[in-house]
Amino acid sequence: MTYAQFLERKIDVAPLVGLDVQPDQLSSALKPHQRDSVLWALRGGRRALFAAFGLGKTVMQLEWARIVAERTGGQVIIVAPLNVRREFYDDATHILHQQPPVYVKTQAEADAIKARVPVVITNYERVRDGDIDPRRFAGVTLDEAATLRSFGSKTYQVFLDKFKSVRYKLVNTATPSPNRYKELIHYAGFLEIMDTGQALTRWFKRDSTKANNLTLYPGRERGFWIWCASWGLFLQKPSDLGYSDEGYSLPPLEVRYHRLQTDLADAGSEPNGQMKLMRDAAFGLRDAAREKRESIAARVAEAKRIIDEAPADEHFVIWHDLEAERHALTAALPECVDIHGTMDLEERERRVEAFAYGETRLFATKKSLSGSGCNFQRYCHRAIFLGIDYEFNDFIQAIHRIYRFLQTRPVVIDIIYMDSEEEILRVLKQKWKQYEELTETMAGIIREYGLGTAAMESLKRTIGVERVEVTGEHYRAINNDCVEELKNWPDNSVDMILTSIPFGNHYEYSPSYNDFGHNPDDDAFFQQMEYLTPNLLRVLRPGRVAAIHVKDRILFGNATGLGMPSVEPFHADTIAHFRKHGFVFFGMVTIVTDVVRENNQTYRLGWTEQCKDGSKMGVGCEEYLLLFRKLPTDTSKAYADVPVKKSKDAYTRAQWQIDAHGFWRSSGDRLVTKAELQAAPVSKLQDLYRRYSRQNVYSYEDHVALAKQLDADGRLPATFMVCAPGSWTDSVWDDINRMRTLNTSQRLKKRELHICPLQLDVVERAITRWSNPGDLILDPFGGLMTVPYMAVKMDRRGAGIELNSDYFRDGLGYLQEAEDARDVPTLFDLVEGVAT
């Protein structure tokens, strides 16, 4: 198979799963915007309807399900929150005038009525617990899909697997949370539009200090939203599709804030014993929970006052979070009807329906129970939030139970909060504003491009790249696929190869099929490497070194089905691959990582989980510099054809003896004592402990005792490790500065950061050790051109090949800066010039 054929096999051609449906084949009861939305979803086969509250998602789902059932001859299932099935029954009967869906609890019940009931409905819990098998249905529609979020990521993974073979899928929710990117990506994964991991690496940069904190790459925002709009219809009003908004005007909304006074007598104290002047619920979960518990009586009294002062015929939904709040509400308001999580599901549904249809006046519930799917606007236009928190999506969903199209009266929202919760309120308002802005962005894209695919043309992947080469006196920078580029390089023309290869499919660096990161798994990645590695061996001079930077990958239990994290030994696979192609493996350098920082990024090595059961807990995931050599022409002494030589005048016997020894002492003028460590500021502890660890006989007991003492003193950080053991050997590098990358310069210049930058320290040491001045150092995965940049600075020549045009342009700038700095004449150069 040629390389071009291999790349063409990467192209994921989505199956044409949609149905060819004409407008006149849909129910005449649909509004124009509903008709267009259903047609779009049917033709796509797997789509999401993110229609605003009151635009008729229930009707659209019913019609979508009817058509899918008729065309396939199979059964379609609607998965919805338990308390909304009455909405489906009423809309099917009174609006569409078609057979309503039948509620089923088990797969046996669905199978028993399949011949006469084409559409059935069940609740999320039934699918989650295995009572329903989605693979038995021709199509599935998820109503209020945001409900999945409340079940957690494990349930999402279960749903992803259970529904994978279902041909027709529809996702529905009014609030896809534009400020919660991962939720949108999960919907795309469920619909099989794009693998979630691929979507994350394509569109987002990660926060290295906090897990799951995603930020869109600068310059990719619009592309991301256009991609979302290709499979998700963000519809805010009928005019977004060119129709009249008559009958779809939202009523006036009045938000009233009730700020209550906190008892300042017990504001608490700081960890150092200093008394606090004021209480602040925003400082942490513990403070917020305490504020909630201690202010229940005051908040319930305020809610009662609001209700007592309102006209007797006004109905209220009261949103609370704690069970203690529910008990206090029903005690203060005997008329209030409540529901709770442990209540019988049928009774809970009966009470929700009673309030929705005006049979009860006061209803107390949690956002997690009734915040999605319930339509309370028929008889209720007032809501009280008994408290606030940071969960904006639950908050906005709850508001829209009454604030929605077809609401006939002005809506009043009363928000009760304590003065210590001012910061929480500020964040909530900020998220509300952001939500409105991003939602308008999506609606604007729909208005601009309609429901076609024109917007996607500019986002399609490509094969190949237009080659660009820029050369300086000391460097070559090439924008090309390294496989295609190295085919034409002469044999034995490179003195050293130093590169950080893509870590399998862990990261994706460009929207090109040539990208090595764009592979479904490591097997496919190494298949692509088959086209590169033989040429790496061919162009390397005999006897010279290829240093390959790699890192193993953590596989999480919810993805593998193992229930626990495991390690994919990417470094071992890389060793096997390079040996297979003729390289001699002769060692590796371990580059120490910070286990505490790693846990902040992955939540894999948590202290709490370690205490629960240490048997499943691994260790930190280090990085490695794998060392390979091309055999020299003459193997009798194994000298390279062009040896890497050092002058004995510059590199003395004494220095050699110290370097060759397995134990490298610190350059400190004396040993650091434990007492000095304990007294040192936290900012200095990392370096001091590493020196102490190198200079003293290691004692595990002393190591733990020191960390315990720092923890007891409140000086053991939870975000990075200050007591990491120091290395005694040159095969383990414990002092790599992870901030010292070209991404630092990128950030200062406000340019796009590289996804996985190589540390300058690593490059500098490797070049020093395994090359001569004047040598040509090649990086086939150039990125920001870190390797050739350092080569130029160290009196070598650098060559970098990079597929991503943006990285190439930025890296070229760094190369030119390095060369300019190298060639700047000094005062002595000028004096010598005059003398001659």
PDB file of N, CA and C in Angstrom, residues 44-110:
ATOM      1  N   GLY A  44     -30.339  14.260   7.971  1.00  0.00           N
ATOM      2  CA  GLY A  44     -29.015  14.033   8.544  1.00  0.00           C
ATOM      3  C   GLY A  44     -28.869  12.681   9.204  1.00  0.00           C
ATOM      4  N   GLY A  45     -29.960  12.150   9.722  1.00  0.00           N
ATOM      5  CA  GLY A  45     -29.926  10.829  10.345  1.00  0.00           C
ATOM      6  C   GLY A  45     -29.515  10.868  11.800  1.00  0.00           C
ATOM      7  N   ARG A  46     -28.452  11.589  12.089  1.00  0.00           N
ATOM      8  CA  ARG A  46     -27.969  11.728  13.467  1.00  0.00           C
ATOM      9  C   ARG A  46     -27.723  13.213  13.726  1.00  0.00           C
ATOM     10  N   ARG A  47     -28.642  13.823  14.424  1.00  0.00           N
ATOM     11  CA  ARG A  47     -28.599  15.269  14.597  1.00  0.00           C
ATOM     12  C   ARG A  47     -29.062  15.656  15.996  1.00  0.00           C
ATOM     13  N   ALA A  48     -28.852  16.930  16.320  1.00  0.00           N
ATOM     14  CA  ALA A  48     -29.278  17.471  17.610  1.00  0.00           C
ATOM     15  C   ALA A  48     -30.155  18.689  17.368  1.00  0.00           C
ATOM     16  N   LEU A  49     -31.260  18.789  18.091  1.00  0.00           N
ATOM     17  CA  LEU A  49     -32.141  19.948  18.040  1.00  0.00           C
ATOM     18  C   LEU A  49     -31.982  20.722  19.343  1.00  0.00           C
ATOM     19  N   PHE A  50     -31.300  21.843  19.242  1.00  0.00           N
ATOM     20  CA  PHE A  50     -31.121  22.720  20.401  1.00  0.00           C
ATOM     21  C   PHE A  50     -32.083  23.904  20.241  1.00  0.00           C
ATOM     22  N   ALA A  51     -33.365  23.619  20.337  1.00  0.00           N
ATOM     23  CA  ALA A  51     -34.391  24.643  20.126  1.00  0.00           C
ATOM     24  C   ALA A  51     -34.772  25.276  21.453  1.00  0.00           C
ATOM     25  N   ALA A  52     -35.005  26.589  21.416  1.00  0.00           N
ATOM     26  CA  ALA A  52     -35.315  27.332  22.635  1.00  0.00           C
ATOM     27  C   ALA A  52     -36.607  26.826  23.264  1.00  0.00           C
ATOM     28  N   PHE A  53     -36.751  27.145  24.557  1.00  0.00           N
ATOM     29  CA  PHE A  53     -37.895  26.695  25.339  1.00  0.00           C
ATOM     30  C   PHE A  53     -39.203  27.171  24.711  1.00  0.00           C
ATOM     31  N   GLY A  54     -40.099  26.224  24.396  1.00  0.00           N
ATOM     32  CA  GLY A  54     -41.408  26.585  23.871  1.00  0.00           C
ATOM     33  C   GLY A  54     -41.530  26.536  22.365  1.00  0.00           C
ATOM     34  N   LEU A  55     -40.434  26.169  21.658  1.00  0.00           N
ATOM     35  CA  LEU A  55     -40.515  26.103  20.194  1.00  0.00           C
ATOM     36  C   LEU A  55     -41.070  24.784  19.689  1.00  0.00           C
ATOM     37  N   GLY A  56     -41.356  23.860  20.597  1.00  0.00           N
ATOM     38  CA  GLY A  56     -42.031  22.628  20.190  1.00  0.00           C
ATOM     39  C   GLY A  56     -41.139  21.434  19.970  1.00  0.00           C
ATOM     40  N   LYS A  57     -40.157  21.236  20.833  1.00  0.00           N
ATOM     41  CA  LYS A  57     -39.281  20.067  20.664  1.00  0.00           C
ATOM     42  C   LYS A  57     -40.042  18.764  20.825  1.00  0.00           C
ATOM     43  N   THR A  58     -41.054  18.757  21.680  1.00  0.00           N
ATOM     44  CA  THR A  58     -41.825  17.530  21.879  1.00  0.00           C
ATOM     45  C   THR A  58     -42.532  17.128  20.593  1.00  0.00           C
ATOM     46  N   VAL A  59     -43.185  18.087  19.936  1.00  0.00           N
ATOM     47  CA  VAL A  59     -43.868  17.816  18.673  1.00  0.00           C
ATOM     48  C   VAL A  59     -42.873  17.364  17.606  1.00  0.00           C
ATOM     49  N   MET A  60     -41.706  18.030  17.554  1.00  0.00           N
ATOM     50  CA  MET A  60     -40.704  17.675  16.544  1.00  0.00           C
ATOM     51  C   MET A  60     -40.177  16.259  16.752  1.00  0.00           C
ATOM     52  N   GLN A  61     -39.971  15.875  17.995  1.00  0.00           N
ATOM     53  CA  GLN A  61     -39.499  14.516  18.273  1.00  0.00           C
ATOM     54  C   GLN A  61     -40.530  13.473  17.877  1.00  0.00           C
ATOM     55  N   LEU A  62     -41.773  13.756  18.197  1.00  0.00           N
ATOM     56  CA  LEU A  62     -42.843  12.803  17.860  1.00  0.00           C
ATOM     57  C   LEU A  62     -42.940  12.584  16.360  1.00  0.00           C
ATOM     58  N   GLU A  63     -42.850  13.675  15.586  1.00  0.00           N
ATOM     59  CA  GLU A  63     -42.950  13.540  14.134  1.00  0.00           C
ATOM     60  C   GLU A  63     -41.707  12.852  13.567  1.00  0.00           C
ATOM     61  N   TRP A  64     -40.524  13.184  14.092  1.00  0.00           N
ATOM     62  CA  TRP A  64     -39.301  12.505  13.681  1.00  0.00           C
ATOM     63  C   TRP A  64     -39.413  11.009  13.942  1.00  0.00           C
ATOM     64  N   ALA A  65     -39.894  10.647  15.122  1.00  0.00           N
ATOM     65  CA  ALA A  65     -40.016   9.234  15.488  1.00  0.00           C
ATOM     66  C   ALA A  65     -41.026   8.513  14.591  1.00  0.00           C
ATOM     67  N   ARG A  66     -42.138   9.185  14.272  1.00  0.00           N
ATOM     68  CA  ARG A  66     -43.161   8.560  13.405  1.00  0.00           C
ATOM     69  C   ARG A  66     -42.583   8.226  12.040  1.00  0.00           C
ATOM     70  N   ILE A  67     -41.853   9.178  11.435  1.00  0.00           N
ATOM     71  CA  ILE A  67     -41.303   8.956  10.102  1.00  0.00           C
ATOM     72  C   ILE A  67     -40.266   7.839  10.116  1.00  0.00           C
ATOM     73  N   VAL A  68     -39.373   7.849  11.114  1.00  0.00           N
ATOM     74  CA  VAL A  68     -38.339   6.807  11.202  1.00  0.00           C
ATOM     75  C   VAL A  68     -38.991   5.435  11.344  1.00  0.00           C
ATOM     76  N   ALA A  69     -40.028   5.332  12.192  1.00  0.00           N
ATOM     77  CA  ALA A  69     -40.710   4.047  12.386  1.00  0.00           C
ATOM     78  C   ALA A  69     -41.389   3.587  11.102  1.00  0.00           C
ATOM     79  N   GLU A  70     -42.027   4.516  10.404  1.00  0.00           N
ATOM     80  CA  GLU A  70     -42.727   4.147   9.162  1.00  0.00           C
ATOM     81  C   GLU A  70     -41.740   3.698   8.089  1.00  0.00           C
ATOM     82  N   ARG A  71     -40.648   4.436   7.919  1.00  0.00           N
ATOM     83  CA  ARG A  71     -39.700   4.126   6.841  1.00  0.00           C
ATOM     84  C   ARG A  71     -38.907   2.847   7.109  1.00  0.00           C
ATOM     85  N   THR A  72     -38.613   2.555   8.347  1.00  0.00           N
ATOM     86  CA  THR A  72     -37.772   1.388   8.667  1.00  0.00           C
ATOM     87  C   THR A  72     -38.596   0.150   9.003  1.00  0.00           C
ATOM     88  N   GLY A  73     -39.862   0.352   9.375  1.00  0.00           N
ATOM     89  CA  GLY A  73     -40.661  -0.770   9.827  1.00  0.00           C
ATOM     90  C   GLY A  73     -40.289  -1.236  11.220  1.00  0.00           C
ATOM     91  N   GLY A  74     -39.437  -0.469  11.895  1.00  0.00           N
ATOM     92  CA  GLY A  74     -39.008  -0.824  13.238  1.00  0.00           C
ATOM     93  C   GLY A  74     -39.697   0.033  14.283  1.00  0.00           C
ATOM     94  N   GLN A  75     -39.234  -0.105  15.502  1.00  0.00           N
ATOM     95  CA  GLN A  75     -39.797   0.633  16.626  1.00  0.00           C
ATOM     96  C   GLN A  75     -38.816   1.728  17.051  1.00  0.00           C
ATOM     97  N   VAL A  76     -39.335   2.871  17.441  1.00  0.00           N
ATOM     98  CA  VAL A  76     -38.512   3.991  17.892  1.00  0.00           C
ATOM     99  C   VAL A  76     -38.794   4.240  19.361  1.00  0.00           C
ATOM    100  N   ILE A  77     -37.752   4.541  20.123  1.00  0.00           N
ATOM    101  CA  ILE A  77     -37.926   4.794  21.547  1.00  0.00           C
ATOM    102  C   ILE A  77     -37.534   6.231  21.886  1.00  0.00           C
ATOM    103  N   ILE A  78     -38.357   6.860  22.698  1.00  0.00           N
ATOM    104  CA  ILE A  78     -38.066   8.180  23.243  1.00  0.00           C
ATOM    105  C   ILE A  78     -37.567   7.984  24.669  1.00  0.00           C
ATOM    106  N   VAL A  79     -36.378   8.495  24.966  1.00  0.00           N
ATOM    107  CA  VAL A  79     -35.824   8.413  26.319  1.00  0.00           C
ATOM    108  C   VAL A  79     -35.944   9.808  26.925  1.00  0.00           C
ATOM    109  N   ALA A  80     -36.659   9.914  28.041  1.00  0.00           N
ATOM    110  CA  ALA A  80     -36.986  11.225  28.597  1.00  0.00           C
ATOM    111  C   ALA A  80     -36.954  11.181  30.119  1.00  0.00           C
ATOM    112  N   PRO A  81     -36.866  12.347  30.758  1.00  0.00           N
ATOM    113  CA  PRO A  81     -37.039  12.375  32.211  1.00  0.00           C
ATOM    114  C   PRO A  81     -38.409  11.817  32.572  1.00  0.00           C
ATOM    115  N   LEU A  82     -38.506  11.207  33.722  1.00  0.00           N
ATOM    116  CA  LEU A  82     -39.719  10.488  34.096  1.00  0.00           C
ATOM    117  C   LEU A  82     -40.964  11.364  34.064  1.00  0.00           C
ATOM    118  N   ASN A  83     -40.828  12.625  34.481  1.00  0.00           N
ATOM    119  CA  ASN A  83     -42.022  13.435  34.694  1.00  0.00           C
ATOM    120  C   ASN A  83     -42.508  14.191  33.469  1.00  0.00           C
ATOM    121  N   VAL A  84     -42.063  13.817  32.251  1.00  0.00           N
ATOM    122  CA  VAL A  84     -42.507  14.561  31.072  1.00  0.00           C
ATOM    123  C   VAL A  84     -43.326  13.706  30.106  1.00  0.00           C
ATOM    124  N   ARG A  85     -43.605  12.469  30.432  1.00  0.00           N
ATOM    125  CA  ARG A  85     -44.303  11.630  29.460  1.00  0.00           C
ATOM    126  C   ARG A  85     -45.704  12.148  29.184  1.00  0.00           C
ATOM    127  N   ARG A  86     -46.294  12.853  30.147  1.00  0.00           N
ATOM    128  CA  ARG A  86     -47.622  13.445  29.917  1.00  0.00           C
ATOM    129  C   ARG A  86     -47.570  14.472  28.784  1.00  0.00           C
ATOM    130  N   GLU A  87     -46.429  15.199  28.670  1.00  0.00           N
ATOM    131  CA  GLU A  87     -46.280  16.177  27.595  1.00  0.00           C
ATOM    132  C   GLU A  87     -46.325  15.491  26.231  1.00  0.00           C
ATOM    133  N   PHE A  88     -45.667  14.358  26.108  1.00  0.00           N
ATOM    134  CA  PHE A  88     -45.663  13.625  24.840  1.00  0.00           C
ATOM    135  C   PHE A  88     -47.059  13.088  24.518  1.00  0.00           C
ATOM    136  N   TYR A  89     -47.728  12.594  25.521  1.00  0.00           N
ATOM    137  CA  TYR A  89     -49.078  12.060  25.307  1.00  0.00           C
ATOM    138  C   TYR A  89     -50.013  13.162  24.827  1.00  0.00           C
ATOM    139  N   ASP A  90     -49.979  14.308  25.482  1.00  0.00           N
ATOM    140  CA  ASP A  90     -50.884  15.405  25.133  1.00  0.00           C
ATOM    141  C   ASP A  90     -50.586  15.958  23.747  1.00  0.00           C
ATOM    142  N   ASP A  91     -49.308  16.168  23.403  1.00  0.00           N
ATOM    143  CA  ASP A  91     -48.984  16.733  22.096  1.00  0.00           C
ATOM    144  C   ASP A  91     -49.303  15.768  20.965  1.00  0.00           C
ATOM    145  N   ALA A  92     -49.065  14.473  21.184  1.00  0.00           N
ATOM    146  CA  ALA A  92     -49.404  13.484  20.155  1.00  0.00           C
ATOM    147  C   ALA A  92     -50.911  13.441  19.924  1.00  0.00           C
ATOM    148  N   THR A  93     -51.669  13.517  21.013  1.00  0.00           N
ATOM    149  CA  THR A  93     -53.142  13.377  20.913  1.00  0.00           C
ATOM    150  C   THR A  93     -53.810  14.654  20.428  1.00  0.00           C
ATOM    151  N   HIS A  94     -53.437  15.799  20.983  1.00  0.00           N
ATOM    152  CA  HIS A  94     -54.181  17.035  20.742  1.00  0.00           C
ATOM    153  C   HIS A  94     -53.592  17.917  19.640  1.00  0.00           C
ATOM    154  N   ILE A  95     -52.308  17.775  19.316  1.00  0.00           N
ATOM    155  CA  ILE A  95     -51.713  18.613  18.278  1.00  0.00           C
ATOM    156  C   ILE A  95     -51.507  17.830  16.986  1.00  0.00           C
ATOM    157  N   LEU A  96     -50.843  16.679  17.074  1.00  0.00           N
ATOM    158  CA  LEU A  96     -50.530  15.888  15.884  1.00  0.00           C
ATOM    159  C   LEU A  96     -51.651  14.919  15.508  1.00  0.00           C
ATOM    160  N   HIS A  97     -52.535  14.658  16.465  1.00  0.00           N
ATOM    161  CA  HIS A  97     -53.644  13.718  16.235  1.00  0.00           C
ATOM    162  C   HIS A  97     -53.128  12.377  15.725  1.00  0.00           C
ATOM    163  N   GLN A  98     -52.126  11.856  16.420  1.00  0.00           N
ATOM    164  CA  GLN A  98     -51.560  10.560  16.064  1.00  0.00           C
ATOM    165  C   GLN A  98     -51.484   9.681  17.306  1.00  0.00           C
ATOM    166  N   GLN A  99     -51.174   8.432  17.091  1.00  0.00           N
ATOM    167  CA  GLN A  99     -51.092   7.489  18.200  1.00  0.00           C
ATOM    168  C   GLN A  99     -50.016   7.924  19.181  1.00  0.00           C
ATOM    169  N   PRO A 100     -50.356   8.084  20.464  1.00  0.00           N
ATOM    170  CA  PRO A 100     -49.355   8.542  21.436  1.00  0.00           C
ATOM    171  C   PRO A 100     -48.369   7.425  21.776  1.00  0.00           C
ATOM    172  N   PRO A 101     -47.194   7.790  22.216  1.00  0.00           N
ATOM    173  CA  PRO A 101     -46.228   6.765  22.633  1.00  0.00           C
ATOM    174  C   PRO A 101     -46.703   6.079  23.908  1.00  0.00           C
ATOM    175  N   VAL A 102     -46.327   4.830  24.052  1.00  0.00           N
ATOM    176  CA  VAL A 102     -46.691   4.038  25.230  1.00  0.00           C
ATOM    177  C   VAL A 102     -45.470   3.908  26.126  1.00  0.00           C
ATOM    178  N   TYR A 103     -45.666   4.139  27.417  1.00  0.00           N
ATOM    179  CA  TYR A 103     -44.560   4.036  28.375  1.00  0.00           C
ATOM    180  C   TYR A 103     -44.226   2.572  28.649  1.00  0.00           C
ATOM    181  N   VAL A 104     -42.928   2.237  28.577  1.00  0.00           N
ATOM    182  CA  VAL A 104     -42.484   0.866  28.849  1.00  0.00           C
ATOM    183  C   VAL A 104     -41.382   0.905  29.893  1.00  0.00           C
ATOM    184  N   LYS A 105     -41.368  -0.106  30.734  1.00  0.00           N
ATOM    185  CA  LYS A 105     -40.363  -0.213  31.787  1.00  0.00           C
ATOM    186  C   LYS A 105     -39.265  -1.215  31.441  1.00  0.00           C
ATOM    187  N   THR A 106     -39.601  -2.188  30.587  1.00  0.00           N
ATOM    188  CA  THR A 106     -38.638  -3.227  30.251  1.00  0.00           C
ATOM    189  C   THR A 106     -38.636  -3.483  28.748  1.00  0.00           C
ATOM    190  N   GLN A 107     -37.595  -4.170  28.291  1.00  0.00           N
ATOM    191  CA  GLN A 107     -37.518  -4.517  26.883  1.00  0.00           C
ATOM    192  C   GLN A 107     -38.625  -5.486  26.500  1.00  0.00           C
ATOM    193  N   ALA A 108     -38.999  -6.354  27.423  1.00  0.00           N
ATOM    194  CA  ALA A 108     -40.069  -7.313  27.146  1.00  0.00           C
ATOM    195  C   ALA A 108     -41.383  -6.595  26.871  1.00  0.00           C
ATOM    196  N   GLU A 109     -41.663  -5.524  27.625  1.00  0.00           N
ATOM    197  CA  GLU A 109     -42.891  -4.766  27.391  1.00  0.00           C
ATOM    198  C   GLU A 109     -42.871  -4.109  26.009  1.00  0.00           C
ATOM    199  N   ALA A 110     -41.717  -3.578  25.612  1.00  0.00           N
ATOM    200  CA  ALA A 110     -41.603  -2.939  24.302  1.00  0.00           C
ATOM    201  C   ALA A 110     -41.783  -3.972  23.180  1.00  0.00           C
TER     202      ALA A 110
END
